Coordinates of C-alpha atoms and ligand atoms in Angstrom, one line a residue:
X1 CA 3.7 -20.4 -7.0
X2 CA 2.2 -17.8 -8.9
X3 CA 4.9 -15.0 -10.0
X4 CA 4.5 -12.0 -12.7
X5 CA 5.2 -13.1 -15.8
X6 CA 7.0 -9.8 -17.5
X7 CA 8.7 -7.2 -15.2
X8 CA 9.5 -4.3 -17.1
X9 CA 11.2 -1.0 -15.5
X10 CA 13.2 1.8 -17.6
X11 CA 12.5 5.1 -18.3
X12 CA 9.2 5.6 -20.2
X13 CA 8.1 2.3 -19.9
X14 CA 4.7 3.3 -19.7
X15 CA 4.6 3.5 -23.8
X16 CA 5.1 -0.1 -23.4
X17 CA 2.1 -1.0 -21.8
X18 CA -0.3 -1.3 -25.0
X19 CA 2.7 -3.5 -26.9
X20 CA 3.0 -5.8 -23.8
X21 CA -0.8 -6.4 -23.6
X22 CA -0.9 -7.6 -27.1
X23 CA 2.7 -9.7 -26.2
X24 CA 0.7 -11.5 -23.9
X25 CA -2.0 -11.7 -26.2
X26 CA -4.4 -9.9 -24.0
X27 CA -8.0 -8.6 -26.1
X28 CA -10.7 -6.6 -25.4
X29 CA -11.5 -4.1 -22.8
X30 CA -9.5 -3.0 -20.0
X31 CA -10.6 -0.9 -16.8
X32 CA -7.9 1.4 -15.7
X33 CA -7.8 2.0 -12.0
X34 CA -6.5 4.8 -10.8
X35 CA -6.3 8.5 -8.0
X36 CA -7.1 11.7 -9.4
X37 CA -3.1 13.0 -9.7
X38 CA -1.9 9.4 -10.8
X39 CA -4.4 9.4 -13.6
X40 CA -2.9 12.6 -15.1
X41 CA 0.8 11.7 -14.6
X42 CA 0.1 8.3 -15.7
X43 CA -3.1 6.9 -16.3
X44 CA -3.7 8.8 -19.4
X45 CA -0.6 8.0 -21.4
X46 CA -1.6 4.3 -20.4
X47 CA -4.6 4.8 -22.1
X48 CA -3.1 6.2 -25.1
X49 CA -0.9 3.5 -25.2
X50 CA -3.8 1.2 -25.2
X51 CA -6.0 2.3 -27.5
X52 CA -3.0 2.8 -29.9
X53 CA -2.7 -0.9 -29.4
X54 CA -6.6 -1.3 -30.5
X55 CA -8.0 -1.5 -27.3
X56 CA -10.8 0.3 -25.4
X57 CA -10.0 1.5 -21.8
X58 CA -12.3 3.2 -19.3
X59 CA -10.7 4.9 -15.8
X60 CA -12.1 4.3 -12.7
X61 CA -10.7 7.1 -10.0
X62 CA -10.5 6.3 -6.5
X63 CA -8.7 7.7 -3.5
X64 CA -9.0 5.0 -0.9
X65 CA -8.4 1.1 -0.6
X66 CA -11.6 0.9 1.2
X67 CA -13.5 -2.8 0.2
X68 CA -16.3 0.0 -0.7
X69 CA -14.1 1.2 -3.5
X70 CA -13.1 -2.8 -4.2
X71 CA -16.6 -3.5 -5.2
X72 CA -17.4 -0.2 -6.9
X73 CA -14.3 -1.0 -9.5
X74 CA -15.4 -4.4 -9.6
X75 CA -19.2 -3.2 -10.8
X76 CA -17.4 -0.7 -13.3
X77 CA -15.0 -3.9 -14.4
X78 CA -18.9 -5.2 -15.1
X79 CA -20.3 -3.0 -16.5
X80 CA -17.9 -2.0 -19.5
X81 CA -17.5 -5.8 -19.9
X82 CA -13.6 -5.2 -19.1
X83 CA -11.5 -8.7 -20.2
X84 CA -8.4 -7.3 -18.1
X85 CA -7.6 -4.3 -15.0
X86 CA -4.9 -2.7 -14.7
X87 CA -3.6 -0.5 -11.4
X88 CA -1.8 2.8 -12.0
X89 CA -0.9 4.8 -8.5
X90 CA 1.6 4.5 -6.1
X91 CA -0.3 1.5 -4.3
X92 CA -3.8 1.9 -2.8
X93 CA -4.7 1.7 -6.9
X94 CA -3.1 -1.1 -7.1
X95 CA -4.1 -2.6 -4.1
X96 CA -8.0 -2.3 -5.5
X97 CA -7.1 -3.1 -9.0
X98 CA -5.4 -6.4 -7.4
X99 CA -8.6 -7.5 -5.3
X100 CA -11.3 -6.3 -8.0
X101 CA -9.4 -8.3 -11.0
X102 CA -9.1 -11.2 -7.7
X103 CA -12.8 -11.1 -7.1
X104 CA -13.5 -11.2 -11.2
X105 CA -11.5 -13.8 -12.0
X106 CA -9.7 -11.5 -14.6
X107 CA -5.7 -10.7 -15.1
X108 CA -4.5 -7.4 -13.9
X109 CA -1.0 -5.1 -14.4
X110 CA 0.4 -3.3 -11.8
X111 CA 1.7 0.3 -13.3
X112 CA 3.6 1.6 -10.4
X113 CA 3.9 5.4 -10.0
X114 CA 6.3 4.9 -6.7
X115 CA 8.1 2.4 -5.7
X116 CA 7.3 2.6 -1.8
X117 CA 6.6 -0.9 -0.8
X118 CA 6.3 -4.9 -2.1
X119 CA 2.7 -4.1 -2.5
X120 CA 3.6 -3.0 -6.2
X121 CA 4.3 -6.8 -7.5
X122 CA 3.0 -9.4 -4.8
X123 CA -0.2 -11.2 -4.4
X124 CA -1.2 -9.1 -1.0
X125 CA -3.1 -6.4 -0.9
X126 CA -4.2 -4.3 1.7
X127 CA -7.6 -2.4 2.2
X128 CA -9.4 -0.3 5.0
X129 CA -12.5 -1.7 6.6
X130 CA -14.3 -0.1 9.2
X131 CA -11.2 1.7 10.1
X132 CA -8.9 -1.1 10.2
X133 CA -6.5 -1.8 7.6
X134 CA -6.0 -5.6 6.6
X135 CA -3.8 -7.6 4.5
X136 CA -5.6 -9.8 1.8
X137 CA -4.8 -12.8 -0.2
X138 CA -5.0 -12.0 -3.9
X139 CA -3.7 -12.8 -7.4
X140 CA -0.4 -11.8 -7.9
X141 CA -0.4 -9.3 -11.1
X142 CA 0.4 -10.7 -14.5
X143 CA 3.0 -8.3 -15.2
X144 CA 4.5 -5.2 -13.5
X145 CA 5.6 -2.4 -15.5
X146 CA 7.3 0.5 -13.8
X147 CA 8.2 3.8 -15.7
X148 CA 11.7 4.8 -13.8
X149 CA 10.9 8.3 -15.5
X150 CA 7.4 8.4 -13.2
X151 CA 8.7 7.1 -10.2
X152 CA 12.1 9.9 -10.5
X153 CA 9.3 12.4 -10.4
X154 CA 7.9 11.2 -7.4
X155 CA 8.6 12.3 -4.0
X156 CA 12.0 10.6 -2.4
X157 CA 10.6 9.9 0.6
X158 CA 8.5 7.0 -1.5
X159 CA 11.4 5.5 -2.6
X160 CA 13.4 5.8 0.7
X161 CA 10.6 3.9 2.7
X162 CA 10.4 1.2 -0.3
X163 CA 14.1 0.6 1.0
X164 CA 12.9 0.1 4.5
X165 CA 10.1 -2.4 3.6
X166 CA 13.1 -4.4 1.9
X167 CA 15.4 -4.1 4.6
X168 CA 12.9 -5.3 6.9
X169 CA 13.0 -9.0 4.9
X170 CA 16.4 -9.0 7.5
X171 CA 13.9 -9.4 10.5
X172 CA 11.3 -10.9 9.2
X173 CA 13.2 -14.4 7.9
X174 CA 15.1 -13.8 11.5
X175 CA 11.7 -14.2 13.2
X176 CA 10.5 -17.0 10.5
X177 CA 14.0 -19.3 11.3
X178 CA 12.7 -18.9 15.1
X179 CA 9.3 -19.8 14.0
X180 CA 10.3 -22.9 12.6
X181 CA 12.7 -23.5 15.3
X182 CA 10.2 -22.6 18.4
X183 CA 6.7 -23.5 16.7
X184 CA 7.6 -26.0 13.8
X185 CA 6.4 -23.9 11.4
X186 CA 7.1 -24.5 7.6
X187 CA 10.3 -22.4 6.1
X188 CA 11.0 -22.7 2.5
X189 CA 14.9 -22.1 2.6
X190 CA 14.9 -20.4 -1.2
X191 CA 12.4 -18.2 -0.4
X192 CA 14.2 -16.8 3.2
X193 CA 17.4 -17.1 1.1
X194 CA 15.7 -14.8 -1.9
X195 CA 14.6 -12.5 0.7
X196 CA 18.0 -12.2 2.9
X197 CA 20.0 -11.8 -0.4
X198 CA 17.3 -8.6 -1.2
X199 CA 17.4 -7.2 1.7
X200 CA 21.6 -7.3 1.7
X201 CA 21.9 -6.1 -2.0
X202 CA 20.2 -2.9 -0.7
X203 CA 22.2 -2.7 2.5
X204 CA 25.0 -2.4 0.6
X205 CA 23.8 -0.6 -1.8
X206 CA 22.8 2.2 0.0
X207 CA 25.4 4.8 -0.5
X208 CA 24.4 4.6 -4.1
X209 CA 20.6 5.5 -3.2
X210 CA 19.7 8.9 -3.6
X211 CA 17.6 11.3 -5.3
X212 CA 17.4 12.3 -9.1
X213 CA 19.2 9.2 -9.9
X214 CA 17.5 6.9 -12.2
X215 CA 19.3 4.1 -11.1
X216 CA 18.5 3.9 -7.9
X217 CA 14.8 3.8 -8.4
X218 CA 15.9 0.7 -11.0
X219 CA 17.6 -1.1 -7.8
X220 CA 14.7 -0.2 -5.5
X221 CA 12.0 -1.8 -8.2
X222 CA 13.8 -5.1 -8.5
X223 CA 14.5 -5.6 -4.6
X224 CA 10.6 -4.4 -4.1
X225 CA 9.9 -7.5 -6.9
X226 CA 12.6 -10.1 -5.6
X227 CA 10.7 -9.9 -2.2
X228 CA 7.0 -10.4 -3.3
X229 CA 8.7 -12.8 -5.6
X230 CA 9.8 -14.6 -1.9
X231 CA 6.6 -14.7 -0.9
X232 CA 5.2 -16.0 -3.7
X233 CA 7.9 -19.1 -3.5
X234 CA 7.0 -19.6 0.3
X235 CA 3.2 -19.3 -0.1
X236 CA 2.7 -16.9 2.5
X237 CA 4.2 -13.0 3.6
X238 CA 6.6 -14.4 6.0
X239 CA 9.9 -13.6 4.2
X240 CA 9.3 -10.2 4.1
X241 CA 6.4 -9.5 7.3
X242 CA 7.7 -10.3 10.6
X243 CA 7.9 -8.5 14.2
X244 CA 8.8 -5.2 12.4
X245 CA 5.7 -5.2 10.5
X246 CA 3.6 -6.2 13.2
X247 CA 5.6 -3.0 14.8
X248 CA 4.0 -0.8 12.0
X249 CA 0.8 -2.3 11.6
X250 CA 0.7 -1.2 15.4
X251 CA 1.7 1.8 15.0
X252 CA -0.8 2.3 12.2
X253 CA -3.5 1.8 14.8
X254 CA -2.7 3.3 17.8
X255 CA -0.5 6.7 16.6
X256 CA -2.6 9.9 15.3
X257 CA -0.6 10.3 12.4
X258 CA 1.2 7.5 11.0
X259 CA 4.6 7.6 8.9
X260 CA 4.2 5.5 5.6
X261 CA 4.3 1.9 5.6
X262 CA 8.0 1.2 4.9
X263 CA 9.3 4.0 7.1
X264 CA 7.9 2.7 9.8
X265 CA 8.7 -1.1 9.1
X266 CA 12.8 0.3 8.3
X267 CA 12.1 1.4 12.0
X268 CA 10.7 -1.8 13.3
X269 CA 13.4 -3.5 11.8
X270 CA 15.8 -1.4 13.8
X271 CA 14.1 -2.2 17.2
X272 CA 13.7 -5.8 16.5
X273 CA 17.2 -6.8 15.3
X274 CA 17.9 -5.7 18.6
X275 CA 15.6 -8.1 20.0
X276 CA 17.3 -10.7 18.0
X277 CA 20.6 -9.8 18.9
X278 CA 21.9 -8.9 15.6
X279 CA 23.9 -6.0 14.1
X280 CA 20.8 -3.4 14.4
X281 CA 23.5 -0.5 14.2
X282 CA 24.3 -1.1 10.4
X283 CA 20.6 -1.0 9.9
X284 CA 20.3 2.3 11.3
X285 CA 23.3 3.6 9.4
X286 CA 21.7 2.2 6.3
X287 CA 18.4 4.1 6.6
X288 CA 20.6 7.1 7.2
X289 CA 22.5 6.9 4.1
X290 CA 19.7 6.0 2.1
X291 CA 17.8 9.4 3.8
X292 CA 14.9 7.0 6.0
X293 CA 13.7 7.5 9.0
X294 CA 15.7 6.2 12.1
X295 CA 13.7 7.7 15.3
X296 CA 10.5 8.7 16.3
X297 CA 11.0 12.3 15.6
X298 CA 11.9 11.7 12.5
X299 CA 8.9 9.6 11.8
X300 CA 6.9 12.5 13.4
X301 CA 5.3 10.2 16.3
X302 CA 5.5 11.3 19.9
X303 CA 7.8 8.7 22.1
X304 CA 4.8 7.2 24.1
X305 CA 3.4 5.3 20.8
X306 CA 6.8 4.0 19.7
X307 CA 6.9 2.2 23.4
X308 CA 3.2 1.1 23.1
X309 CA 3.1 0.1 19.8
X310 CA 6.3 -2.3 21.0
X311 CA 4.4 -3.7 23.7
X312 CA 1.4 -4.5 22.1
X313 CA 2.8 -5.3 18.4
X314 CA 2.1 -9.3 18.6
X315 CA -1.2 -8.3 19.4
X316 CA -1.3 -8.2 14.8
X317 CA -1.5 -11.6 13.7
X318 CA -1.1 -13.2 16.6
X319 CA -1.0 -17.0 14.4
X320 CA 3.0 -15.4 12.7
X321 CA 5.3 -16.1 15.8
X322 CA 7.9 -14.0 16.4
X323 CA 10.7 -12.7 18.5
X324 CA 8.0 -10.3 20.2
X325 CA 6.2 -13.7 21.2
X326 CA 2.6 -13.9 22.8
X327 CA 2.8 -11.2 25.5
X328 CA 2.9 -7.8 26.1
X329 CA 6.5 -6.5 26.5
X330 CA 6.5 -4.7 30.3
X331 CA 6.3 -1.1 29.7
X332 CA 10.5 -0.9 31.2
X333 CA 11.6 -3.2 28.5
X334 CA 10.1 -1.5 25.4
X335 CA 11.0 2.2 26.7
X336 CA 14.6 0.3 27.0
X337 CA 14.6 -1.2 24.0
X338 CA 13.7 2.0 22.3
X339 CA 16.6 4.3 23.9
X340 CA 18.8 1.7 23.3
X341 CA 18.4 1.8 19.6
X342 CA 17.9 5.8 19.5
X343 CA 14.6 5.4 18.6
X344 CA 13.6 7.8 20.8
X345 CA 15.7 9.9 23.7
Ligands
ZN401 ZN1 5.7 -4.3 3.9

């Protein structure tokens, strides 16, 4: 298992980042990796903190997680002779940071600047190739430190569809027991245990979720690492990815404009607890409170890719079984499905 060793989240955490590096007894050179807006809300005081810590840091900027920009940060990581990375954005840094540092063989710190999804402490990452987005083995991040002040700043809609990536661990162990039950496959029963538990503390949790309160971003952060610490225990994303995220990953294909990530999964997980029988209407009310979206108008995707994406979701990774199984829904049973839930009208 291969878990961060030192979560820290408060408010102006990231002051700590030079203190921790030397904690850990990190030396040398570090490449920052960073977007242009991140860099100046974050990045900077990380380098401060840094080189007030006696070490020399160099940015590298970036506004995709394209394998292009993988390999560009991991020839800059060369270049300066960088001994650590670290990732400061609200993912897709931290996605590149994560597979550069992977393909170097070199630790790297995830500096999250929202808390949106898992992405922020587990060993997946996800980049853009040729269009497609894919989800990527890679080292988990040595530590994870999250400034509470940062993420506050940051728009609530971030935070509101980090709740629906963790609520989605509901569905997702759902579809693993069935898995194991239907296909044989492996289930570590601590790891579908750590990510039920997560996915339950923010259920109930979420009239306390709202904006402007630093608390709430604290609770949001430690559900977001409790489930990438899940998958790190089972080996694999299946305690927190199941027919909901194949759902989104769909949707990511096939609509024009797609919501983000954990919006669209907090969606998926509606839909598919009703597949699985379960208590789908305290989901939805959940996402309510919390402020996330519950239909396709609210997501801002017309009806007709909600019911296609819903056919064809376990089309995406086709080897994770689920409750969607290995066929295309009939076009009458995903348009039900979807009225059903109020997805769409
Ligand atoms: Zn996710």
């Amino acid at each position: 298992m291969q878990l961060p060793r030192n979560v820290i989240a408060g408010p102006g955490a990231l002051e700590s980042v030079g203190p921790i590096c030397r904690s850990m007894r990190l030396r040398g050179r570090a490449l920052i990796v960073t977007g242009a807006h991140t860099k100046q809300i974050a990045a900077e005081a990380v380098a401060d903190s840094l080189s007030a810590n006696g070490y020399e840091s160099d940015f590298f900027v970036a506004e995709s997680p394209t394998m292009e920009n993988v390999l560009k940060a991991r020839a800059a990581a060369e270049d300066m002779k960088a001994d650590f990375l670290l990732g400061v954005g609200g993912g897709k840094a931290i996605d590149i940071a994560k597979l550069a540092s992977t393909k170097l063989d070199l630790y790297f710190i995830s500096v999250p600047t929202a808390a949106s999804h898992d992405g922020i402490a587990s060993s997946r990452a996800s980049v853009v190739e040729e269009g497609k987005s894919m989800s990527m083995q890679a080292e988990a991040p040595l530590c994870v430190i999250a400034d509470t002040d940062i993420i506050l700043k940051s728009p609530y809609r971030l935070l509101a569809a980090g709740c629906g990536d963790v609520i989605s661990n509901y569905t997702a162990v759902l579809d693993w027991r069935l898995a194991s039950r239907l296909q044989n496959v492996y289930i570590s029963e601590y790891a579908a245990a750590l990510s039920e538990m997560t996915a339950r503390i923010i259920l109930d949790a979420a009239p306390l979720i709202k904006p402007g309160l630093e608390a709430s971003v604290r609770h949001v952060i430690k559900a977001l690492v409790s489930s990438s610490v899940a998958m790190s225990i089972a080996g694999s994303s299946a305690p927190a990815s199941g027919s909901e995220h194949k759902f989104a990953h769909m949707l990511d294909e096939i609509a024009p404009k797609p919501a983000l990530h954990g919006e669209q999964c907090g969606v998926g997980t509606i839909l598919m607890m009703y597949l699985h029988g379960g208590d789908w209407k305290r989901i939805r009310e959940a996402l309510t409170t919390i402020g996330a979206p519950t239909t396709a108008k609210e997501l801002g995707i017309e009806d007709k890719y909600i019911v296609e994406a819903l056919m064809k979701a376990h089309k995406i990774r086709p080897e994770r079984y689920t409750i969607l199984g290995d066929k295309d829904l009939p076009y009458e049973a995903a348009l039900k499905i979807a009225k059903t839930t109020k997805v769409i009208d």
